[in-house]
Amino acid sequence: MNMSNTTFNEKIEFLEDDFELVGAENVGTVDKVYVSQSYWQDVLTRLKRNKGAMIALISIIIITLLAIFGVGMNEHSYDSQIIAHQNLAPRVPGIEKLGIFDGSETMNTSSGEVEVNRYVSNDGSKTGLEDVYYWFGTDILGRDIFTRTWMGTRISLYIAVVAVLIDIIFGLSYGLISGYFGGAVDNAMQRFAEILNGIPNLVIVTLLIIVLKPGLITITFSLMITGWIGMNRIARAQMLKLKEQEFVLASRTLGAKDFFIIFKEILPNILGPIITNTMFSIPNAIFTEAFLAFIGLGVPAPMASLGSLISDAFKSFTTHPYMILPPVIVLAILMLSFNILADGIRDAFDPKMKER
């Protein structure tokens, strides 16, 4: 009896290798504890991880800053004409010593290719252009392409802002109200929207030009007539999906008014698709303005837009190809950046893209 108690009370000491974890080789992952964050913080985190979207955002910011400050970065204005400076190739101080952007260009003539530099004279005489620099060159009227390119970019960014405002003010409100009330109200509102959508935008702009003068006001009115149709459809579809949810029924039971439910209860829950669709509408609006300007229905001269610059430079493309490159490159980067950013925002708002 005493021996049993002595054995039971005996101090037992365990060593590190006395036990072995069974199945340790099958343990693939270990749970981690993540810091709690809000929905919008989660969206922003996923957006930051998208390198393409971040590069696109930086490109848009850089182009916006150049559009704001680029017009005043030299002594030239967008509408000044110096006939003696016409058709000058790009010339950049400092870089010209490297043999590039030194004002020389290769022209195709009947006798073959000839390299010409109008800043300097072949016979050693002074041309008066030795100390003149045009970073993007000049056009056929001697206007600075650098200044006019960034002035045209201002027009494109203005159209982008107008497109966003039209989507939010007209398209969003129209679609939410139509989907919420439904029935005859929804049927009448959607039939009206379909009638407007069936009219080609070019016809609308042409009719507006008959009444109004060509310019930004005409383009703005054309966007106001048909530019909100896409947002209307998205907002209506989201409303039809959410208006029968329990939280809407609870608000209605507590006596909430219709417009309070629309804009305070339902709208915050559909901001993801709304923001995504708005971002995708911006490049479409920019392209529409550029197309109208290219065919002569945009802003009148001497005001410049990217579309009108491309149209003017296209006439001299075979002899002076440098004229068309700056507006084409800026327009391409601007539209591509907005599309990539919109795609990144869509992925950030999509719960299926969340890393598990």
CSV table of C-alpha atoms in Angstrom, one decimal:
chain,number,residue,atom,x,y,z
A,1,MET,CA,0.0,0.0,0.0
A,2,ASN,CA,2.8,2.4,0.9
A,3,MET,CA,4.7,1.3,-2.1
A,4,SER,CA,1.8,2.2,-4.4
A,5,ASN,CA,1.4,5.6,-2.8
A,6,THR,CA,5.1,6.2,-3.2
A,7,THR,CA,5.0,5.2,-6.9
A,8,PHE,CA,1.9,7.4,-7.5
A,9,ASN,CA,3.3,10.4,-5.8
A,10,GLU,CA,6.6,10.0,-7.4
A,11,LYS,CA,7.5,13.1,-9.5
A,12,ILE,CA,7.4,12.3,-13.2
A,13,GLU,CA,9.6,14.3,-15.5
A,14,PHE,CA,8.9,14.5,-19.3
A,15,LEU,CA,11.5,15.1,-21.9
A,16,GLU,CA,11.1,17.0,-25.2
A,17,ASP,CA,11.2,13.9,-27.4
A,18,ASP,CA,8.8,11.9,-25.3
A,19,PHE,CA,5.9,13.0,-27.5
A,20,GLU,CA,5.5,13.3,-31.3
A,21,LEU,CA,2.9,15.2,-33.2
A,22,VAL,CA,1.0,12.7,-35.3
A,23,GLY,CA,0.3,13.8,-38.9
A,24,ALA,CA,2.6,16.8,-38.8
A,25,GLU,CA,3.5,16.2,-42.3
A,26,ASN,CA,-0.1,16.7,-43.4
A,27,VAL,CA,-0.4,20.2,-41.8
A,28,GLY,CA,-0.3,22.5,-44.8
A,29,THR,CA,-1.5,25.9,-43.4
A,30,VAL,CA,-1.8,27.6,-40.1
A,31,ASP,CA,-4.7,30.0,-39.4
A,32,LYS,CA,-3.8,33.6,-39.1
A,33,VAL,CA,-5.5,36.4,-37.3
A,34,TYR,CA,-6.1,39.5,-39.5
A,35,VAL,CA,-6.7,43.0,-38.3
A,36,SER,CA,-10.3,43.9,-38.6
A,37,GLN,CA,-11.0,46.6,-41.2
A,38,SER,CA,-14.0,48.3,-42.7
A,39,TYR,CA,-15.5,47.4,-46.1
A,40,TRP,CA,-14.0,50.6,-47.7
A,41,GLN,CA,-10.6,49.9,-46.2
A,42,ASP,CA,-10.8,46.4,-47.6
A,43,VAL,CA,-11.6,47.8,-51.1
A,44,LEU,CA,-8.8,50.3,-50.9
A,45,THR,CA,-6.3,47.6,-49.8
A,46,ARG,CA,-7.2,45.4,-52.8
A,47,LEU,CA,-7.0,48.3,-55.1
A,48,LYS,CA,-3.5,49.2,-53.9
A,49,ARG,CA,-2.4,45.6,-54.5
A,50,ASN,CA,-3.4,46.0,-58.2
A,51,LYS,CA,-0.2,47.3,-59.8
A,52,GLY,CA,-1.9,48.0,-63.1
A,53,ALA,CA,-4.6,50.1,-61.5
A,54,MET,CA,-2.0,52.0,-59.5
A,55,ILE,CA,0.2,52.7,-62.6
A,56,ALA,CA,-3.0,53.9,-64.4
A,57,LEU,CA,-3.9,56.2,-61.5
A,58,ILE,CA,-0.4,57.7,-61.4
A,59,SER,CA,-0.6,58.3,-65.2
A,60,ILE,CA,-3.9,60.1,-64.9
A,61,ILE,CA,-2.6,62.3,-62.1
A,62,ILE,CA,0.5,63.2,-64.1
A,63,ILE,CA,-1.5,64.0,-67.2
A,64,THR,CA,-3.9,66.1,-65.1
A,65,LEU,CA,-1.0,68.1,-63.6
A,66,LEU,CA,0.4,68.7,-67.0
A,67,ALA,CA,-2.9,69.8,-68.3
A,68,ILE,CA,-3.1,72.3,-65.4
A,69,PHE,CA,0.4,73.6,-65.4
A,70,GLY,CA,1.7,72.6,-68.8
A,71,VAL,CA,0.0,75.4,-70.7
A,72,GLY,CA,2.2,77.9,-68.7
A,73,MET,CA,5.5,76.0,-68.8
A,74,ASN,CA,6.9,78.1,-71.7
A,75,GLU,CA,6.4,81.5,-73.2
A,76,HIS,CA,4.0,80.3,-75.9
A,77,SER,CA,0.2,80.4,-75.8
A,78,TYR,CA,-2.1,77.9,-77.4
A,79,ASP,CA,-3.5,80.4,-79.9
A,80,SER,CA,-0.4,82.4,-80.8
A,81,GLN,CA,0.6,82.1,-84.5
A,82,ILE,CA,4.1,82.9,-85.8
A,83,ILE,CA,4.2,82.1,-89.5
A,84,ALA,CA,8.1,82.3,-89.5
A,85,HIS,CA,8.1,79.4,-87.0
A,86,GLN,CA,5.8,77.1,-88.9
A,87,ASN,CA,6.6,73.3,-89.3
A,88,LEU,CA,9.4,73.3,-86.8
A,89,ALA,CA,10.4,69.9,-85.5
A,90,PRO,CA,10.7,69.2,-81.8
A,91,ARG,CA,13.7,70.7,-80.1
A,92,VAL,CA,14.4,70.3,-76.4
A,93,PRO,CA,17.2,72.1,-74.6
A,94,GLY,CA,19.9,69.8,-73.2
A,95,ILE,CA,18.6,66.7,-74.9
A,96,GLU,CA,19.5,68.2,-78.3
A,97,LYS,CA,23.2,67.6,-77.5
A,98,LEU,CA,22.5,63.9,-77.6
A,99,GLY,CA,21.5,64.1,-81.2
A,100,ILE,CA,17.8,63.6,-80.5
A,101,PHE,CA,15.0,66.3,-80.4
A,102,ASP,CA,17.5,68.7,-81.9
A,103,GLY,CA,15.1,70.2,-84.4
A,104,SER,CA,16.0,68.0,-87.3
A,105,GLU,CA,13.5,65.9,-89.3
A,106,THR,CA,13.7,63.5,-92.2
A,107,MET,CA,11.5,64.5,-95.1
A,108,ASN,CA,10.5,62.4,-98.1
A,109,THR,CA,11.0,64.2,-101.4
A,110,SER,CA,10.9,63.3,-105.0
A,111,SER,CA,14.7,62.9,-104.9
A,112,GLY,CA,14.7,60.7,-101.8
A,113,GLU,CA,14.9,61.3,-98.0
A,114,VAL,CA,16.4,64.6,-96.9
A,115,GLU,CA,17.3,65.6,-93.4
A,116,VAL,CA,16.2,69.2,-92.6
A,117,ASN,CA,16.8,71.4,-89.6
A,118,ARG,CA,15.0,74.7,-89.9
A,119,TYR,CA,16.5,76.0,-86.6
A,120,VAL,CA,19.9,76.4,-88.3
A,121,SER,CA,21.0,77.5,-91.7
A,122,ASN,CA,23.0,75.3,-94.1
A,123,ASP,CA,25.1,78.2,-95.3
A,124,GLY,CA,26.1,79.5,-91.9
A,125,SER,CA,23.8,82.5,-91.9
A,126,LYS,CA,21.6,83.3,-88.9
A,127,THR,CA,18.0,82.2,-89.0
A,128,GLY,CA,16.9,83.9,-85.8
A,129,LEU,CA,15.8,80.5,-84.4
A,130,GLU,CA,19.1,79.6,-82.7
A,131,ASP,CA,17.7,80.2,-79.2
A,132,VAL,CA,14.1,79.1,-80.0
A,133,TYR,CA,12.9,75.8,-78.6
A,134,TYR,CA,9.6,74.0,-79.3
A,135,TRP,CA,9.4,70.8,-77.2
A,136,PHE,CA,6.8,69.2,-79.4
A,137,GLY,CA,7.4,71.3,-82.5
A,138,THR,CA,5.0,73.6,-84.3
A,139,ASP,CA,2.1,73.1,-86.7
A,140,ILE,CA,1.5,74.6,-90.2
A,141,LEU,CA,0.5,77.9,-88.6
A,142,GLY,CA,3.5,78.2,-86.3
A,143,ARG,CA,1.6,77.4,-83.1
A,144,ASP,CA,3.3,75.5,-80.3
A,145,ILE,CA,2.1,71.9,-80.2
A,146,PHE,CA,3.2,71.4,-76.6
A,147,THR,CA,0.9,74.1,-75.3
A,148,ARG,CA,-1.9,73.1,-77.5
A,149,THR,CA,-1.7,69.5,-76.5
A,150,TRP,CA,-2.2,70.2,-72.9
A,151,MET,CA,-4.9,72.7,-73.7
A,152,GLY,CA,-6.6,69.9,-75.6
A,153,THR,CA,-6.1,67.6,-72.6
A,154,ARG,CA,-8.0,70.1,-70.5
A,155,ILE,CA,-11.0,69.7,-72.8
A,156,SER,CA,-10.8,65.9,-72.5
A,157,LEU,CA,-10.6,66.1,-68.7
A,158,TYR,CA,-13.6,68.5,-68.7
A,159,ILE,CA,-15.6,66.0,-70.7
A,160,ALA,CA,-14.6,63.3,-68.1
A,161,VAL,CA,-15.9,65.4,-65.3
A,162,VAL,CA,-19.1,66.2,-67.2
A,163,ALA,CA,-19.6,62.5,-67.9
A,164,VAL,CA,-19.3,61.7,-64.2
A,165,LEU,CA,-21.8,64.5,-63.2
A,166,ILE,CA,-24.3,63.4,-65.8
A,167,ASP,CA,-24.1,59.8,-64.7
A,168,ILE,CA,-24.6,60.7,-61.0
A,169,ILE,CA,-27.2,63.5,-61.4
A,170,PHE,CA,-29.3,62.1,-64.3
A,171,GLY,CA,-28.6,58.4,-64.8
A,172,LEU,CA,-28.4,57.3,-61.2
A,173,SER,CA,-31.5,59.2,-60.0
A,174,TYR,CA,-33.5,58.2,-63.0
A,175,GLY,CA,-32.7,54.5,-62.7
A,176,LEU,CA,-33.3,54.4,-58.9
A,177,ILE,CA,-36.6,56.1,-59.1
A,178,SER,CA,-37.8,54.0,-62.0
A,179,GLY,CA,-36.8,50.7,-60.4
A,180,TYR,CA,-38.2,51.6,-57.0
A,181,PHE,CA,-41.7,52.6,-58.0
A,182,GLY,CA,-42.0,50.0,-60.8
A,183,GLY,CA,-45.2,49.3,-62.6
A,184,ALA,CA,-46.6,52.0,-64.9
A,185,VAL,CA,-44.0,54.5,-63.7
A,186,ASP,CA,-41.1,52.2,-64.5
A,187,ASN,CA,-42.6,51.2,-67.9
A,188,ALA,CA,-43.1,54.8,-69.0
A,189,MET,CA,-39.6,56.0,-67.8
A,190,GLN,CA,-37.8,53.1,-69.5
A,191,ARG,CA,-39.7,53.5,-72.8
A,192,PHE,CA,-38.6,57.1,-72.8
A,193,ALA,CA,-35.0,56.2,-72.2
A,194,GLU,CA,-35.1,53.6,-75.0
A,195,ILE,CA,-36.4,56.2,-77.4
A,196,LEU,CA,-33.5,58.5,-76.6
A,197,ASN,CA,-31.1,55.7,-76.8
A,198,GLY,CA,-32.3,54.8,-80.3
A,199,ILE,CA,-31.3,58.1,-81.7
A,200,PRO,CA,-27.7,58.1,-82.9
A,201,ASN,CA,-25.5,60.5,-81.0
A,202,LEU,CA,-24.1,62.0,-84.2
A,203,VAL,CA,-27.6,63.0,-85.3
A,204,ILE,CA,-28.2,64.7,-81.9
A,205,VAL,CA,-25.0,66.6,-82.2
A,206,THR,CA,-25.7,67.7,-85.7
A,207,LEU,CA,-29.2,68.9,-84.8
A,208,LEU,CA,-27.8,70.8,-81.8
A,209,ILE,CA,-25.2,72.5,-84.0
A,210,ILE,CA,-28.1,73.9,-86.1
A,211,VAL,CA,-29.5,75.5,-83.0
A,212,LEU,CA,-26.2,76.2,-81.1
A,213,LYS,CA,-22.7,77.0,-82.2
A,214,PRO,CA,-20.1,74.3,-82.2
A,215,GLY,CA,-18.3,74.1,-78.9
A,216,LEU,CA,-18.2,72.6,-75.4
A,217,ILE,CA,-21.8,73.6,-74.7
A,218,THR,CA,-23.0,71.6,-77.7
A,219,ILE,CA,-21.0,68.5,-76.7
A,220,THR,CA,-22.2,68.9,-73.1
A,221,PHE,CA,-25.8,69.0,-74.2
A,222,SER,CA,-25.3,65.9,-76.4
A,223,LEU,CA,-23.9,64.0,-73.4
A,224,MET,CA,-26.8,65.1,-71.2
A,225,ILE,CA,-29.3,63.7,-73.7
A,226,THR,CA,-28.0,60.2,-74.1
A,227,GLY,CA,-24.9,59.9,-71.9
A,228,TRP,CA,-26.8,58.7,-68.8
A,229,ILE,CA,-28.6,55.7,-70.4
A,230,GLY,CA,-26.1,53.1,-69.3
A,231,MET,CA,-26.0,54.3,-65.7
A,232,ASN,CA,-29.8,54.3,-65.7
A,233,ARG,CA,-29.9,50.6,-66.5
A,234,ILE,CA,-27.3,49.7,-63.9
A,235,ALA,CA,-29.0,51.7,-61.1
A,236,ARG,CA,-32.4,50.2,-62.1
A,237,ALA,CA,-31.1,46.6,-62.0
A,238,GLN,CA,-29.6,47.1,-58.6
A,239,MET,CA,-32.8,48.7,-57.3
A,240,LEU,CA,-34.9,45.8,-58.5
A,241,LYS,CA,-32.5,43.4,-56.7
A,242,LEU,CA,-32.5,45.2,-53.4
A,243,LYS,CA,-35.9,46.8,-52.9
A,244,GLU,CA,-37.5,43.7,-51.6
A,245,GLN,CA,-34.8,43.0,-49.0
A,246,GLU,CA,-35.6,42.8,-45.3
A,247,PHE,CA,-33.9,46.1,-44.3
A,248,VAL,CA,-36.0,48.0,-46.9
A,249,LEU,CA,-39.2,46.4,-45.5
A,250,ALA,CA,-38.0,47.4,-42.0
A,251,SER,CA,-37.5,51.0,-43.0
A,252,ARG,CA,-40.9,51.1,-44.7
A,253,THR,CA,-42.5,49.6,-41.6
A,254,LEU,CA,-40.9,52.3,-39.4
A,255,GLY,CA,-42.5,55.0,-41.6
A,256,ALA,CA,-39.5,56.0,-43.8
A,257,LYS,CA,-40.5,58.0,-46.9
A,258,ASP,CA,-39.8,56.7,-50.4
A,259,PHE,CA,-37.0,59.0,-51.3
A,260,PHE,CA,-35.3,58.4,-47.9
A,261,ILE,CA,-35.3,54.6,-48.6
A,262,ILE,CA,-34.0,55.2,-52.1
A,263,PHE,CA,-31.1,57.5,-51.3
A,264,LYS,CA,-30.3,56.6,-47.7
A,265,GLU,CA,-31.0,52.9,-47.5
A,266,ILE,CA,-30.5,51.4,-50.9
A,267,LEU,CA,-28.0,53.8,-52.6
A,268,PRO,CA,-25.1,53.2,-50.1
A,269,ASN,CA,-25.4,49.4,-50.8
A,270,ILE,CA,-24.9,49.8,-54.6
A,271,LEU,CA,-22.0,52.2,-54.6
A,272,GLY,CA,-19.6,49.6,-55.9
A,273,PRO,CA,-21.3,48.9,-59.2
A,274,ILE,CA,-22.2,52.6,-59.6
A,275,ILE,CA,-18.5,53.8,-59.2
A,276,THR,CA,-17.3,51.0,-61.5
A,277,ASN,CA,-19.8,51.9,-64.3
A,278,THR,CA,-19.0,55.6,-63.9
A,279,MET,CA,-15.3,55.0,-64.4
A,280,PHE,CA,-16.0,52.9,-67.5
A,281,SER,CA,-18.2,55.8,-68.9
A,282,ILE,CA,-15.3,58.3,-68.8
A,283,PRO,CA,-13.2,56.9,-71.6
A,284,ASN,CA,-16.3,56.6,-73.8
A,285,ALA,CA,-17.1,60.2,-73.3
A,286,ILE,CA,-13.5,61.3,-74.0
A,287,PHE,CA,-13.5,59.3,-77.2
A,288,THR,CA,-16.9,60.7,-78.2
A,289,GLU,CA,-15.5,64.3,-77.9
A,290,ALA,CA,-12.3,63.4,-79.7
A,291,PHE,CA,-14.3,61.8,-82.6
A,292,LEU,CA,-16.6,64.8,-82.9
A,293,ALA,CA,-13.7,67.2,-82.9
A,294,PHE,CA,-11.9,65.0,-85.5
A,295,ILE,CA,-14.9,65.3,-87.9
A,296,GLY,CA,-15.2,69.1,-87.3
A,297,LEU,CA,-18.0,69.1,-84.8
A,298,GLY,CA,-16.0,69.9,-81.7
A,299,VAL,CA,-14.6,73.1,-80.2
A,300,PRO,CA,-14.0,75.8,-82.8
A,301,ALA,CA,-10.5,77.2,-83.6
A,302,PRO,CA,-8.3,78.6,-82.2
A,303,MET,CA,-9.3,76.5,-79.2
A,304,ALA,CA,-7.7,73.1,-79.3
A,305,SER,CA,-8.8,69.7,-78.3
A,306,LEU,CA,-7.0,66.4,-78.7
A,307,GLY,CA,-9.4,65.4,-81.5
A,308,SER,CA,-9.0,68.6,-83.4
A,309,LEU,CA,-5.2,68.4,-83.0
A,310,ILE,CA,-5.2,64.9,-84.5
A,311,SER,CA,-7.5,66.1,-87.3
A,312,ASP,CA,-5.2,69.0,-88.2
A,313,ALA,CA,-2.0,66.9,-87.9
A,314,PHE,CA,-3.4,64.1,-90.0
A,315,LYS,CA,-3.4,66.4,-93.1
A,316,SER,CA,0.4,66.8,-92.7
A,317,PHE,CA,1.1,63.3,-91.5
A,318,THR,CA,3.1,62.2,-94.6
A,319,THR,CA,5.4,65.2,-94.5
A,320,HIS,CA,5.5,66.1,-90.8
A,321,PRO,CA,4.6,63.0,-88.7
A,322,TYR,CA,5.8,64.5,-85.5
A,323,MET,CA,2.7,66.7,-85.3
A,324,ILE,CA,0.3,63.9,-84.7
A,325,LEU,CA,2.3,61.9,-82.2
A,326,PRO,CA,1.8,64.1,-79.0
A,327,PRO,CA,-2.1,64.3,-79.1
A,328,VAL,CA,-2.4,60.6,-80.2
A,329,ILE,CA,-0.1,59.4,-77.4
A,330,VAL,CA,-1.8,61.5,-74.7
A,331,LEU,CA,-5.3,60.5,-75.8
A,332,ALA,CA,-4.2,56.8,-75.9
A,333,ILE,CA,-2.6,56.9,-72.4
A,334,LEU,CA,-5.6,58.8,-71.0
A,335,MET,CA,-8.2,56.4,-72.3
A,336,LEU,CA,-6.1,53.3,-71.5
A,337,SER,CA,-5.4,54.5,-68.0
A,338,PHE,CA,-9.1,55.2,-67.3
A,339,ASN,CA,-10.1,51.7,-68.6
A,340,ILE,CA,-7.4,49.9,-66.5
A,341,LEU,CA,-8.3,51.9,-63.4
A,342,ALA,CA,-12.0,51.1,-63.9
A,343,ASP,CA,-11.1,47.4,-64.3
A,344,GLY,CA,-9.1,47.6,-61.1
A,345,ILE,CA,-11.9,49.3,-59.2
A,346,ARG,CA,-14.3,46.6,-60.4
A,347,ASP,CA,-12.0,43.9,-59.1
A,348,ALA,CA,-11.6,45.7,-55.8
A,349,PHE,CA,-15.3,45.9,-55.2
A,350,ASP,CA,-15.9,42.3,-56.3
A,351,PRO,CA,-16.0,40.1,-53.2
A,352,LYS,CA,-15.0,37.1,-55.3
A,353,MET,CA,-11.6,38.7,-55.9
A,354,LYS,CA,-10.8,38.9,-52.1
A,355,GLU,CA,-7.9,36.7,-51.1
A,356,ARG,CA,-8.8,33.9,-48.8
